[in-house]
């Protein structure tokens, strides 16, 4: 069993089942996540006998690196090979004063959003907790920071490949490891789950763990959202926003949900859309993040004009809705939002995947 797959409660239970003291599990977690070790031999406060037992029962293993690409803006994209021949992508986005790691939670995605390239490959399989967490550990180790003090990764967003709430049972322990003081020790505002709107799981998330939420809204009316984000046919906007109200209710006043809104030229970017969006969100603890559309081969959409994006933002801001425009990062290496496709070696539609081979590989 790979230790990256167990949160603290699960690891303690595994140790108890082996007849070991639970606090030993805490020590092992600190070695892995705070000190960045992946070898039992280095865990010097643990007896040699126990280290040998652990090595028989467990492994600490990251997926294999396929390629690393570095964008002109410093964004890095790693393609990692999972067991079974699938590959996923993890993106590192350094900015002034923070550095965000964008992680994947599924190989492909079943949500079928019409403007997303990951959608084109369909869902191949869920990732395990170990595979989700190993991305973070791998990135921290590759970036060479101290796991404890100098944080090379300050924020984690579940905005890579996949719909995290459609893989809830693996994502929940992963969130717990990210937040745990014996794990990565990130604060709850620095871990963001982004969802296309799986209402029942928004409610479960609220009950199970305290973490930041982003919701991919993308349209102010059901007719348009049905087309862009098909899960809307099952959980329409009114139900989604009710779940969002429940999510922030009872949390402190600073808790906002970020509503993501991809800007598609002539589709959802008109002033009337902005006004309708403002009406929807007017009474809510909301921020809006406008995402200029990132194109990919064979898409029917174009990115909104910069003036349209600015005009849209102004309408929202005039109505006192905090609005940001996401800066496009890493698009020269196809690492921008909605451009992640992994590289898939098993039977499935993978015509978009081929283009990963076209871009220069800086190092492997
Ligand atoms: N499944 C999750 C994570 C998706 S990726 C979700 O739906 O929220 C993070 C964001 O990028 C989502 O808001 C998604 O809708 C957006 N996105 C997808 N494709 C895009 C594209 N081609 N250009 C810009 N943003 C895109």
Coordinates of C-alpha atoms and ligand atoms in Angstrom, one line a residue:
X1 CA 0.0 0.0 0.0
X2 CA 1.3 3.5 -0.9
X3 CA 1.4 5.8 2.1
X4 CA 0.4 8.8 0.0
X5 CA -3.0 7.3 0.0
X6 CA -3.7 7.4 3.7
X7 CA -4.9 10.3 5.7
X8 CA -3.9 10.5 9.4
X9 CA -6.9 8.6 10.7
X10 CA -6.4 5.9 8.1
X11 CA -2.7 5.6 8.7
X12 CA -3.2 5.4 12.5
X13 CA -5.8 2.6 11.9
X14 CA -3.3 0.8 9.7
X15 CA -0.6 1.0 12.4
X16 CA -3.0 -0.1 15.1
X17 CA -3.9 -3.1 12.9
X18 CA -0.2 -4.0 12.8
X19 CA 0.0 -3.7 16.6
X20 CA 1.9 -0.4 16.5
X21 CA 1.2 2.7 18.5
X22 CA -0.8 5.3 16.6
X23 CA 1.6 8.1 17.3
X24 CA 4.1 6.3 15.2
X25 CA 1.8 7.0 12.2
X26 CA 2.1 10.7 13.0
X27 CA 5.9 10.5 13.0
X28 CA 5.9 8.7 9.7
X29 CA 3.6 11.4 8.2
X30 CA 5.9 14.1 9.4
X31 CA 8.9 12.5 7.8
X32 CA 7.0 12.2 4.5
X33 CA 5.2 15.6 4.3
X34 CA 7.2 17.9 6.5
X35 CA 10.7 16.6 5.8
X36 CA 10.1 15.3 2.3
X37 CA 11.5 11.8 2.8
X38 CA 10.4 8.8 0.8
X39 CA 12.7 6.2 2.4
X40 CA 11.9 4.5 5.7
X41 CA 15.7 4.2 6.3
X42 CA 15.9 7.9 6.9
X43 CA 13.2 8.0 9.6
X44 CA 15.7 8.2 12.5
X45 CA 13.3 8.4 15.4
X46 CA 11.8 5.0 14.4
X47 CA 13.5 1.8 15.4
X48 CA 15.2 -0.3 12.8
X49 CA 12.9 -3.2 13.5
X50 CA 9.8 -1.1 12.8
X51 CA 11.4 0.6 9.7
X52 CA 11.9 -2.9 8.3
X53 CA 8.3 -3.9 9.1
X54 CA 7.1 -0.7 7.4
X55 CA 9.1 -1.3 4.3
X56 CA 7.5 -4.8 4.1
X57 CA 4.0 -3.4 4.4
X58 CA 4.1 -0.1 2.7
X59 CA 5.7 1.9 -0.1
X60 CA 6.1 5.7 -0.6
X61 CA 6.0 6.1 -4.4
X62 CA 5.3 8.9 -6.8
X63 CA 4.2 8.4 -10.4
X64 CA 6.9 8.5 -13.0
X65 CA 7.8 11.7 -14.7
X66 CA 7.1 11.7 -18.4
X67 CA 7.9 15.3 -19.4
X68 CA 8.5 18.6 -17.7
X69 CA 7.8 21.7 -19.7
X70 CA 8.6 25.2 -18.6
X71 CA 6.6 28.2 -19.9
X72 CA 8.2 31.6 -20.8
X73 CA 6.2 32.9 -17.8
X74 CA 7.7 30.4 -15.3
X75 CA 4.6 28.1 -15.3
X76 CA 5.7 24.4 -15.3
X77 CA 3.7 21.5 -16.5
X78 CA 4.5 17.9 -15.6
X79 CA 3.1 14.9 -17.3
X80 CA 3.1 12.0 -14.8
X81 CA 2.5 8.4 -15.8
X82 CA 0.2 6.5 -13.5
X83 CA 0.0 2.7 -13.1
X84 CA -1.8 1.2 -16.0
X85 CA -0.3 3.5 -18.6
X86 CA -2.5 6.5 -18.1
X87 CA -1.0 10.0 -17.7
X88 CA -2.2 13.1 -16.0
X89 CA -1.0 16.7 -15.8
X90 CA 0.0 18.8 -12.9
X91 CA 0.7 22.6 -13.3
X92 CA 2.8 24.9 -11.1
X93 CA 2.0 28.6 -11.3
X94 CA 4.4 30.9 -9.5
X95 CA 3.2 34.4 -8.9
X96 CA 4.2 37.4 -6.9
X97 CA 3.8 36.4 -3.2
X98 CA 2.4 33.0 -3.9
X99 CA 2.7 29.8 -5.9
X100 CA -0.2 27.6 -6.8
X101 CA -0.2 24.0 -7.7
X102 CA -3.0 22.9 -10.0
X103 CA -3.7 19.2 -9.5
X104 CA -5.7 16.6 -11.3
X105 CA -8.2 14.3 -9.7
X106 CA -9.3 12.0 -12.6
X107 CA -7.8 10.7 -15.7
X108 CA -10.0 12.6 -18.2
X109 CA -13.4 13.8 -17.2
X110 CA -17.1 12.8 -17.7
X111 CA -18.6 16.2 -17.3
X112 CA -18.4 17.0 -21.0
X113 CA -18.2 20.8 -20.8
X114 CA -18.3 22.0 -24.4
X115 CA -15.4 24.5 -24.0
X116 CA -12.9 22.2 -22.2
X117 CA -10.3 20.0 -23.9
X118 CA -10.1 17.5 -21.1
X119 CA -13.8 16.7 -21.8
X120 CA -13.0 15.5 -25.3
X121 CA -11.2 12.4 -24.0
X122 CA -14.1 11.4 -21.7
X123 CA -13.4 9.7 -18.4
X124 CA -10.8 7.0 -18.3
X125 CA -10.7 6.4 -14.5
X126 CA -10.7 8.0 -11.1
X127 CA -7.3 8.7 -9.6
X128 CA -6.5 7.2 -6.2
X129 CA -5.8 9.4 -3.1
X130 CA -2.2 8.3 -3.4
X131 CA -2.0 9.5 -7.0
X132 CA -3.6 12.8 -6.1
X133 CA -1.3 13.5 -3.2
X134 CA 1.8 12.2 -4.9
X135 CA 1.5 15.1 -7.4
X136 CA 1.9 17.6 -4.6
X137 CA 4.8 15.7 -3.0
X138 CA 6.5 15.3 -6.3
X139 CA 6.1 19.0 -7.2
X140 CA 7.5 20.1 -3.8
X141 CA 10.4 17.8 -4.1
X142 CA 11.1 18.8 -7.7
X143 CA 11.0 22.5 -6.9
X144 CA 13.5 21.8 -4.2
X145 CA 12.0 23.8 -1.3
X146 CA 12.1 23.0 2.3
X147 CA 8.8 21.2 3.0
X148 CA 8.6 22.8 6.4
X149 CA 9.5 26.4 6.3
X150 CA 10.1 27.9 2.9
X151 CA 7.0 26.9 1.2
X152 CA 7.5 26.4 -2.5
X153 CA 3.8 25.7 -2.9
X154 CA 1.5 28.1 -1.0
X155 CA -1.9 27.2 -2.6
X156 CA -3.4 24.0 -4.1
X157 CA -6.3 24.1 -6.5
X158 CA -8.3 21.1 -7.8
X159 CA -8.4 22.6 -11.2
X160 CA -6.4 20.1 -13.2
X161 CA -8.0 17.2 -15.1
X162 CA -11.2 15.9 -13.8
X163 CA -14.2 16.7 -11.6
X164 CA -13.0 16.4 -8.0
X165 CA -16.5 15.9 -6.5
X166 CA -17.1 13.0 -9.0
X167 CA -14.2 11.2 -7.2
X168 CA -15.2 12.2 -3.7
X169 CA -14.0 9.2 -1.9
X170 CA -10.5 9.6 -3.0
X171 CA -10.5 13.4 -3.0
X172 CA -11.7 13.8 0.7
X173 CA -8.7 12.0 2.3
X174 CA -6.5 14.0 -0.1
X175 CA -7.9 17.3 1.2
X176 CA -7.4 16.0 4.7
X177 CA -3.7 15.3 4.1
X178 CA -3.3 18.7 2.5
X179 CA -4.8 20.4 5.6
X180 CA -3.3 18.2 8.3
X181 CA -0.5 19.7 10.4
X182 CA 1.2 16.3 10.1
X183 CA 0.6 16.4 6.4
X184 CA 1.2 19.5 4.1
X185 CA -0.2 21.8 6.8
X186 CA -1.9 24.2 4.4
X187 CA -4.6 26.5 5.7
X188 CA -8.2 26.0 4.7
X189 CA -8.2 29.1 2.6
X190 CA -5.3 27.8 0.5
X191 CA -6.9 24.6 -0.7
X192 CA -9.6 25.1 -3.3
X193 CA -11.9 22.5 -4.6
X194 CA -13.4 23.5 -8.0
X195 CA -16.6 21.9 -9.2
X196 CA -18.9 22.0 -12.2
X197 CA -21.7 21.8 -9.7
X198 CA -22.4 18.3 -8.2
X199 CA -24.9 19.5 -5.7
X200 CA -25.1 16.5 -3.3
X201 CA -21.3 16.5 -3.0
X202 CA -21.1 20.2 -2.3
X203 CA -23.3 19.4 0.7
X204 CA -21.1 16.4 1.8
X205 CA -18.0 18.5 1.4
X206 CA -19.5 21.1 3.7
X207 CA -20.2 18.4 6.4
X208 CA -16.9 16.6 6.1
X209 CA -14.1 19.2 5.8
X210 CA -13.6 23.0 5.8
X211 CA -12.0 24.1 2.6
X212 CA -12.4 26.8 -0.1
X213 CA -14.8 26.2 -2.9
X214 CA -14.9 27.4 -6.5
X215 CA -17.9 26.8 -8.7
X216 CA -17.7 26.7 -12.5
X217 CA -20.8 28.7 -13.3
X218 CA -20.0 30.0 -16.8
X219 CA -23.6 31.1 -17.7
X220 CA -26.4 33.1 -15.9
X221 CA -29.3 31.1 -17.4
X222 CA -30.2 27.4 -17.4
X223 CA -30.7 27.4 -21.2
X224 CA -27.1 28.6 -21.8
X225 CA -25.6 26.6 -18.9
X226 CA -27.3 23.4 -20.1
X227 CA -25.3 23.8 -23.3
X228 CA -21.9 24.8 -21.8
X229 CA -21.9 22.7 -18.6
X230 CA -24.3 19.7 -19.2
X231 CA -24.4 18.6 -15.5
X232 CA -26.7 21.7 -15.3
X233 CA -29.5 19.6 -16.7
X234 CA -29.3 17.5 -13.6
X235 CA -28.6 20.3 -11.1
X236 CA -29.9 23.6 -12.5
X237 CA -28.6 27.0 -11.4
X238 CA -31.2 27.6 -8.7
X239 CA -30.3 24.3 -7.0
X240 CA -26.6 24.9 -7.4
X241 CA -26.8 28.3 -5.8
X242 CA -28.9 27.0 -2.9
X243 CA -26.1 24.5 -2.2
X244 CA -23.6 27.3 -2.4
X245 CA -25.7 29.3 0.2
X246 CA -25.7 26.3 2.5
X247 CA -21.9 26.0 2.0
X248 CA -21.1 29.5 3.2
X249 CA -23.9 29.7 5.8
X250 CA -22.5 29.6 9.3
X251 CA -18.9 30.1 8.2
X252 CA -17.1 33.3 9.0
X253 CA -17.9 36.4 7.0
X254 CA -14.7 36.3 5.0
X255 CA -15.7 33.0 3.4
X256 CA -16.6 33.5 -0.3
X257 CA -17.2 31.1 -3.0
X258 CA -15.4 32.0 -6.2
X259 CA -17.6 31.6 -9.3
X260 CA -15.6 30.8 -12.4
X261 CA -16.8 32.2 -15.7
X262 CA -15.1 31.4 -18.9
X263 CA -15.3 34.2 -21.4
X264 CA -16.5 32.9 -24.8
X265 CA -16.8 35.4 -27.6
X266 CA -20.4 36.2 -28.5
X267 CA -21.7 33.3 -26.4
X268 CA -21.8 34.3 -22.7
X269 CA -19.9 37.6 -22.7
X270 CA -22.6 40.2 -23.5
X271 CA -23.7 43.0 -21.1
X272 CA -27.0 41.3 -20.6
X273 CA -25.2 38.2 -19.4
X274 CA -23.2 40.3 -16.9
X275 CA -26.4 42.0 -15.6
X276 CA -28.1 38.6 -15.2
X277 CA -25.1 37.2 -13.4
X278 CA -25.1 40.1 -11.0
X279 CA -28.7 39.6 -10.2
X280 CA -28.1 35.9 -9.5
X281 CA -25.1 36.6 -7.2
X282 CA -26.2 39.9 -5.7
X283 CA -27.2 38.5 -2.3
X284 CA -24.5 35.9 -2.1
X285 CA -21.0 35.7 -0.6
X286 CA -19.5 35.6 -4.0
X287 CA -16.4 36.6 -6.0
X288 CA -16.4 36.2 -9.8
X289 CA -13.3 35.1 -11.6
X290 CA -13.5 35.7 -15.3
X291 CA -11.4 33.3 -17.3
X292 CA -10.5 34.3 -20.9
X293 CA -11.2 31.2 -22.9
X294 CA -8.1 29.1 -23.8
X295 CA -8.4 27.6 -27.2
X296 CA -7.5 24.1 -28.2
X297 CA -7.6 22.2 -31.6
X298 CA -11.1 21.8 -33.1
X299 CA -12.9 24.0 -30.7
X300 CA -15.9 26.0 -31.9
X301 CA -15.2 28.8 -29.5
X302 CA -13.1 32.0 -29.5
X303 CA -11.8 34.0 -26.6
X304 CA -13.8 37.1 -25.8
X305 CA -12.3 40.5 -26.9
X306 CA -10.4 42.2 -24.1
X307 CA -12.9 45.1 -24.3
X308 CA -15.8 42.7 -23.8
X309 CA -14.1 41.2 -20.7
X310 CA -13.4 44.6 -19.2
X311 CA -17.0 45.8 -19.9
X312 CA -18.3 42.6 -18.3
X313 CA -16.1 43.1 -15.3
X314 CA -17.2 46.7 -14.9
X315 CA -20.9 45.8 -14.9
X316 CA -20.3 43.3 -12.1
X317 CA -18.1 45.7 -10.1
X318 CA -20.6 48.5 -10.5
X319 CA -23.0 46.2 -8.7
X320 CA -20.5 45.6 -5.9
X321 CA -19.5 42.1 -7.0
X322 CA -15.8 41.4 -6.4
X323 CA -14.5 40.5 -9.8
X324 CA -11.1 39.4 -11.0
X325 CA -9.9 38.5 -14.5
X326 CA -7.6 35.5 -14.5
X327 CA -4.3 36.1 -16.1
X328 CA -3.6 33.4 -18.7
X329 CA -0.6 31.4 -17.6
X330 CA 1.4 28.7 -19.4
X331 CA -0.6 28.8 -22.6
X332 CA 2.6 28.4 -24.6
X333 CA 2.9 24.9 -23.1
X334 CA -0.8 24.1 -23.2
X335 CA -0.9 24.3 -19.4
X336 CA -3.7 26.9 -19.2
X337 CA -7.2 26.2 -17.8
X338 CA -9.0 23.7 -19.9
X339 CA -6.0 22.7 -22.0
X340 CA -4.9 19.7 -19.9
X341 CA -5.2 16.4 -21.7
X342 CA -2.6 14.1 -20.1
X343 CA -1.3 11.5 -22.5
X344 CA -3.2 8.3 -22.6
X345 CA -1.9 5.1 -23.8
X346 CA -4.9 2.9 -23.3
X347 CA -7.9 2.3 -25.5
X348 CA -9.8 5.6 -25.7
X349 CA -10.3 8.6 -27.8
X350 CA -7.0 10.4 -27.6
X351 CA -6.7 12.5 -30.7
X352 CA -6.0 15.7 -28.8
X353 CA -3.3 14.0 -26.7
X354 CA -0.9 13.7 -29.7
X355 CA -0.1 17.4 -29.6
X356 CA 1.7 17.1 -26.3
X357 CA 4.5 15.6 -28.3
X358 CA 4.7 18.7 -30.5
X359 CA 5.9 21.2 -27.9
X360 CA 9.5 21.4 -26.9
X361 CA 10.5 19.5 -23.8
X362 CA 12.9 21.4 -21.6
X363 CA 14.0 18.5 -19.5
X364 CA 12.8 15.1 -18.5
Ligands
LIG1 N1 -14.0 20.0 -13.0 C1 -13.6 21.2 -12.2 C2 -12.2 21.7 -12.5 C3 -12.1 22.2 -13.9 S1 -10.7 23.2 -14.5 C4 -14.6 22.3 -12.5 O1 -15.4 22.2 -13.5 O2 -14.6 23.3 -11.8 C5 -10.9 24.7 -13.7 C6 -11.6 25.8 -14.5 O3 -11.2 26.0 -15.9 C7 -13.1 25.5 -14.6 O4 -13.8 26.6 -14.2 C8 -13.3 25.2 -16.0 O5 -14.6 25.4 -16.4 C9 -12.3 26.1 -16.7 N2 -12.0 25.8 -18.1 C10 -12.2 24.6 -18.7 N3 -11.8 24.7 -20.0 C11 -11.4 26.0 -20.2 C12 -10.9 26.7 -21.4 N4 -10.7 26.1 -22.5 N5 -10.5 28.0 -21.2 C13 -10.7 28.6 -20.0 N6 -11.2 28.0 -18.9 C14 -11.5 26.7 -19.0

